[in-house]
Tab-separated table of C-alpha atoms in Angstrom:
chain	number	residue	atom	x	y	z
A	1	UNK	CA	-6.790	232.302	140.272
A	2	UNK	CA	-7.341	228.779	140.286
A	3	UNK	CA	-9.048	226.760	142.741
A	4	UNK	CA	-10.408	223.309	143.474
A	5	UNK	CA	-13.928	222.706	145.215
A	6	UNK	CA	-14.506	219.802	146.932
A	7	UNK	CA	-17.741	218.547	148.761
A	8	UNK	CA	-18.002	218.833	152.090
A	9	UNK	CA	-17.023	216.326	154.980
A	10	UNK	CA	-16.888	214.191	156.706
A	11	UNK	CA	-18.498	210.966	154.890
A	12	UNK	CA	-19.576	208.000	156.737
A	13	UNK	CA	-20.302	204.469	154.279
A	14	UNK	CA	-20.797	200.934	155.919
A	15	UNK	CA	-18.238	198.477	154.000
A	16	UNK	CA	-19.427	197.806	149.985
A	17	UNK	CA	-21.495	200.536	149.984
A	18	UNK	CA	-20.785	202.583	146.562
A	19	UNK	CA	-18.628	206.336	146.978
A	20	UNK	CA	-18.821	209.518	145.339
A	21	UNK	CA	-16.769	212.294	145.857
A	22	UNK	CA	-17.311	215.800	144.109
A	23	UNK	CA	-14.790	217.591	142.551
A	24	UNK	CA	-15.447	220.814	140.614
A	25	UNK	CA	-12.375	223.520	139.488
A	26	UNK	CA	-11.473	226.554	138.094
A	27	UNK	CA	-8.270	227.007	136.113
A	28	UNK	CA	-7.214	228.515	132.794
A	29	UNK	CA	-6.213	226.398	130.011
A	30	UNK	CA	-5.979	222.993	130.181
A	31	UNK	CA	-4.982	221.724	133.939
A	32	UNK	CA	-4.209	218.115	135.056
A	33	UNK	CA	-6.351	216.958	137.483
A	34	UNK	CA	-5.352	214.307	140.449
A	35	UNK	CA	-6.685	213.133	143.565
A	36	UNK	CA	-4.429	211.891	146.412
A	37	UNK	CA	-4.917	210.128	149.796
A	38	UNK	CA	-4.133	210.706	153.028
A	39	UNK	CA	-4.111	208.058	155.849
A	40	UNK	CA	-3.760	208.579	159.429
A	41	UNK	CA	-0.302	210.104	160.110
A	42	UNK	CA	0.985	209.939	156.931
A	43	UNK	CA	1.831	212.109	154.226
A	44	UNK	CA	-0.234	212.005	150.657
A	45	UNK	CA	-0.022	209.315	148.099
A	46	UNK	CA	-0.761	209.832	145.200
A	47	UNK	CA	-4.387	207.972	144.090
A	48	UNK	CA	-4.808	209.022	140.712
A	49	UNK	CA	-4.669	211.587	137.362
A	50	UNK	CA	-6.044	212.642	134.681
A	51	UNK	CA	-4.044	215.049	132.162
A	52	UNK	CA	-6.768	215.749	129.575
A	53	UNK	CA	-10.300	215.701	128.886
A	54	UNK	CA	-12.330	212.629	129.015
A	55	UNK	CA	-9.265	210.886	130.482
A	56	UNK	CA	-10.203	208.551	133.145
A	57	UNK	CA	-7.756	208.020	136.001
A	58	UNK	CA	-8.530	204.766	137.917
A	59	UNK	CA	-6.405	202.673	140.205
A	60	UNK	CA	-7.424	200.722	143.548
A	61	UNK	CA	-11.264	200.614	142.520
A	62	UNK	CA	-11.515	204.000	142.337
A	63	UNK	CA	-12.226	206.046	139.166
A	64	UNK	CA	-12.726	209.795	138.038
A	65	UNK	CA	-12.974	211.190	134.638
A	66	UNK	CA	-11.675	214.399	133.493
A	67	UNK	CA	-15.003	216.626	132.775
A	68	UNK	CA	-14.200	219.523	130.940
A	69	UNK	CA	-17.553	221.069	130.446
A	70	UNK	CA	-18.505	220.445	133.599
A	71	UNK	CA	-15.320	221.426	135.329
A	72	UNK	CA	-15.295	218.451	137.408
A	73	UNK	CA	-13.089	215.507	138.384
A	74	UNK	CA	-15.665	213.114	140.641
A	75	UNK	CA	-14.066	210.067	142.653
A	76	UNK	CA	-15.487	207.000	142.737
A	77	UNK	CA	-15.542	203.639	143.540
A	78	UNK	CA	-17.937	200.762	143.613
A	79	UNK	CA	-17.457	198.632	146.655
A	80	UNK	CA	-15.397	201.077	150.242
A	81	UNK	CA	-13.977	199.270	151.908
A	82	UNK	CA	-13.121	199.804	155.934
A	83	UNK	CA	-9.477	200.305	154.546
A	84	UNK	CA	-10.289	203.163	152.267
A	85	UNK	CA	-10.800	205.285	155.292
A	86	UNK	CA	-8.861	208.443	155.068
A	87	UNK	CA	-8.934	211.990	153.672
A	88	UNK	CA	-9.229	212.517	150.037
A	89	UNK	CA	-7.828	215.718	148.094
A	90	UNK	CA	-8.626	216.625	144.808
A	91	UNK	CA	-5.953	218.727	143.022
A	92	UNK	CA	-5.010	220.564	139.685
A	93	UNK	CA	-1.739	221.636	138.439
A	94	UNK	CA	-2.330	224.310	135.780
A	95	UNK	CA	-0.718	223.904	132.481
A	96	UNK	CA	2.789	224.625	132.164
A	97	UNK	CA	3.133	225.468	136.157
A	98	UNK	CA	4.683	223.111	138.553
A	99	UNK	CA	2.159	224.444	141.875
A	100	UNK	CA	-0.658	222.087	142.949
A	101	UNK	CA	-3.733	223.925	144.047
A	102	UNK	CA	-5.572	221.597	146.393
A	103	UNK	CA	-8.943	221.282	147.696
A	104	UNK	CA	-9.838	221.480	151.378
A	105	UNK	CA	-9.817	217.488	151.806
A	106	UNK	CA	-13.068	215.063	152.527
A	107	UNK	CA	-12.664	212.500	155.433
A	108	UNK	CA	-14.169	209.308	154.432
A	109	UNK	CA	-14.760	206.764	157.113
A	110	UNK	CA	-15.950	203.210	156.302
A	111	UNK	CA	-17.564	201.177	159.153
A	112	UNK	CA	-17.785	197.569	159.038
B	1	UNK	CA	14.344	204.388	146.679
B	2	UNK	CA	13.203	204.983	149.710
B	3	UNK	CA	10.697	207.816	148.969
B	4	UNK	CA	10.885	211.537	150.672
B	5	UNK	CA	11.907	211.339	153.861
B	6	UNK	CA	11.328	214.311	156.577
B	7	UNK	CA	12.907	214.726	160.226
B	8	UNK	CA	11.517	215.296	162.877
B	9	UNK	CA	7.985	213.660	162.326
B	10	UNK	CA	6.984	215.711	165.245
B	11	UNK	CA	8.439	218.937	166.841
B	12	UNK	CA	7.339	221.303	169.699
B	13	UNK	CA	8.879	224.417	170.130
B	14	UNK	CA	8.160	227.311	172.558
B	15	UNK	CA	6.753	230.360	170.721
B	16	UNK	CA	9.701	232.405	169.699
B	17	UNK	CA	12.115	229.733	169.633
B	18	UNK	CA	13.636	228.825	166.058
B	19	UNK	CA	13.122	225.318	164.353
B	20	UNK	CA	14.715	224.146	161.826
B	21	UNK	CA	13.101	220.889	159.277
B	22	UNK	CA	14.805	218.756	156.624
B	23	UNK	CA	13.602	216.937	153.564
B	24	UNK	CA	15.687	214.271	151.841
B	25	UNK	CA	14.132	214.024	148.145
B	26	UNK	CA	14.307	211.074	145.799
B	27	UNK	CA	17.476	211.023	145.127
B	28	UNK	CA	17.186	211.533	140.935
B	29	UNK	CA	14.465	214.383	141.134
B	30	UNK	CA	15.855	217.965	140.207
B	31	UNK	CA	12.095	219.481	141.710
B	32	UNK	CA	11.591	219.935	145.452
B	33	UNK	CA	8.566	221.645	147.074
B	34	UNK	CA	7.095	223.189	150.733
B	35	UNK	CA	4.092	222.775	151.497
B	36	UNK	CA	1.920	223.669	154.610
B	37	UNK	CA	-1.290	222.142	155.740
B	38	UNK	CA	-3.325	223.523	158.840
B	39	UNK	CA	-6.056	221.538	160.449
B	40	UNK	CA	-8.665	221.157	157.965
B	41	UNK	CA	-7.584	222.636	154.790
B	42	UNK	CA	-5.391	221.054	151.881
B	43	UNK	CA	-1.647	221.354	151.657
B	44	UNK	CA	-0.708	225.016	150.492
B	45	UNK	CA	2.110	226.192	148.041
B	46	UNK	CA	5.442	227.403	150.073
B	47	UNK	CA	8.253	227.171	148.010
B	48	UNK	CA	9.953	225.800	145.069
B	49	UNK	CA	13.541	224.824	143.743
B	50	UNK	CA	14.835	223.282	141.201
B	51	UNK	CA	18.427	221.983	141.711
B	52	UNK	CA	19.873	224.138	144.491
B	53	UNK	CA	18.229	227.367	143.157
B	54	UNK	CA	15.109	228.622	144.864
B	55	UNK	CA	12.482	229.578	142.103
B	56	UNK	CA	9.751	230.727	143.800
B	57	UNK	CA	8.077	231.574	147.042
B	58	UNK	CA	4.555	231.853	148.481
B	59	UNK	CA	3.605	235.180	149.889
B	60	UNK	CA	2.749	232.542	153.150
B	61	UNK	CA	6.303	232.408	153.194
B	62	UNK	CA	7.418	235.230	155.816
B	63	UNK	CA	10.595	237.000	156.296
B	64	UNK	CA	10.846	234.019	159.187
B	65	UNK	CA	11.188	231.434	157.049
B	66	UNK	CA	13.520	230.597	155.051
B	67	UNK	CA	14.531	227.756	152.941
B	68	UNK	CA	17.480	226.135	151.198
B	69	UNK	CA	19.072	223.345	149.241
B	70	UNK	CA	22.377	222.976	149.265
B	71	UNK	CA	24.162	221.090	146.305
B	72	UNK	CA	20.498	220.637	145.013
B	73	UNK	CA	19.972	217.615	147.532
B	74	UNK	CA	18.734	217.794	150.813
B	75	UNK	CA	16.557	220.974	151.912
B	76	UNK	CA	16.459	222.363	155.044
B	77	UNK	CA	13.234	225.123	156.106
B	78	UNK	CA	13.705	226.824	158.993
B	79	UNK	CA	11.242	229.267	161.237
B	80	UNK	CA	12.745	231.807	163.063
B	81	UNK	CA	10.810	233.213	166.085
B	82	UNK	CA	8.166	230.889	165.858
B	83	UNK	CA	4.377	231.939	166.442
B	84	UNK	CA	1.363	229.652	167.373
B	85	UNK	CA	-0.247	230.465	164.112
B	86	UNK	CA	2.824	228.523	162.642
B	87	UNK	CA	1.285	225.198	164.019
B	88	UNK	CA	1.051	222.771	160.739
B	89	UNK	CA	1.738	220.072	159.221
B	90	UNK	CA	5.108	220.623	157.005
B	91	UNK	CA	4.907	218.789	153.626
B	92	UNK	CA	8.001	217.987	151.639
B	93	UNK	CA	7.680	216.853	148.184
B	94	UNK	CA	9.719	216.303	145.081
B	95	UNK	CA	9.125	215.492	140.976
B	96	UNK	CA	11.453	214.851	138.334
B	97	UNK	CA	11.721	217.572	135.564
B	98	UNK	CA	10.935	215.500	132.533
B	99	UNK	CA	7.380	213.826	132.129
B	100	UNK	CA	4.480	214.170	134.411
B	101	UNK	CA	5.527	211.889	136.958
B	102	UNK	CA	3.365	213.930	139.967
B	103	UNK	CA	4.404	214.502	143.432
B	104	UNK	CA	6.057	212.050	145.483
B	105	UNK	CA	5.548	213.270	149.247
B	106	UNK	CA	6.849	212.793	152.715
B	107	UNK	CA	5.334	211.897	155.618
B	108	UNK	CA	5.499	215.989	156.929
B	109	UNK	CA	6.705	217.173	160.282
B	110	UNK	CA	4.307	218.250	162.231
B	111	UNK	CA	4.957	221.500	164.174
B	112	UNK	CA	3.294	222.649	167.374
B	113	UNK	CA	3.900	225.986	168.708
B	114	UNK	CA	3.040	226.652	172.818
């Protein structure tokens, strides 16, 4: 079935220090590929997607591209900032299905 | 628009007491969606409907729970005979059917069982 990988947590940056977050999945087909944020005692937001490969989903400062021969969908971003501290999920939706498969979630925490 | 909205934020129930949560959806999207998260792990697949009619359900999903959405608006999921195990966070989302607008969530209500 599918399934999203995600590296392990928790991550710990000072402020402008440059992120990466792995991503790696396995789906049949084609899936579209999104990562989404969650802060303290909210629900997810939606951070960015990617519907096809070599697509490049960016928004905020942070970026992933759509690897299909690699299977992954890396976030990042150039410059964290104490803000950007949360937890991150990477997700796919499988092509023609309306399920998103998530991964386990990465807490990033950015210390001034 | 006021996004997806979900009462209570937080609930405690004694185990084997029933609780009922409701999710208020964007008002113009036909797709709403369950979704449970325990400590640690991502948000996992609970159920599905499109307009009123319930489309699919997890195999997480129990004979306890059940779900509903009358008049394809509000949805209402409800545990009956509640067990610690069904500690979570309760996520509510809902899409639109054309495009590939993603997942609007809620905020989740977050259940603890004692």
């Amino acid at each position: 079935g599918d399934s999203v990988t995600q590296m392990e947590g928790p991550v710990t940056l000072s402020e402008e220090a440059f992120l990466t977050i792995n991503c790696t999945y396995t789906a049949t087909g084609y899936p579209s590929l999104f990562w989404y944020v969650q802060y303290p005692g909210e629900g997810l937001q939606l951070l960015l997607k990617a519907t096809k490969a070599d697509d490049k989903g960016s928004n905020k400062g942070f970026e992933a591209t759509y690897r299909k021969e690699t299977t992954s969908f890396h976030l990042e971003k150039g410059s964290v900032q104490v803000s950007d501290s949360a937890v991150y999920f990477c997700a796919l939706r499988a092509s023609g299905n309306y399920k998103l498969t998530f991964g386990k979630g990465t807490l990033l925490t950015v210390n001034p | 628009d006021t996004g997806v909205s979900q009462n209570p934020r937080h609930k405690i129930t004694k185990r084997g007491q029933n609780v009922t949560f409701r999710c208020d959806p964007i008002s113009e999207h036909n797709r709403l969606y369950w979704y449970r998260q325990t400590l640690g792990q991502g948000p996992e697949f609970l159920t599905y409907f499109q307009n009123e009619a319930q489309l699919e359900k997890s195999r997480l999903l129990s004979d306890r729970f059940s779900a509903e959405r009358p008049k394809g608006s509000f949805s209402t999921l409800e545990i009956q005979r509640t067990e610690q195990g069904d500690s979570a966070m309760y996520l509510c989302a809902s899409s639109a059917i054309q495009g590939d607008y993603g997942y609007t969530f809620g905020s989740g209500t977050r259940l603890t069982v004692v």
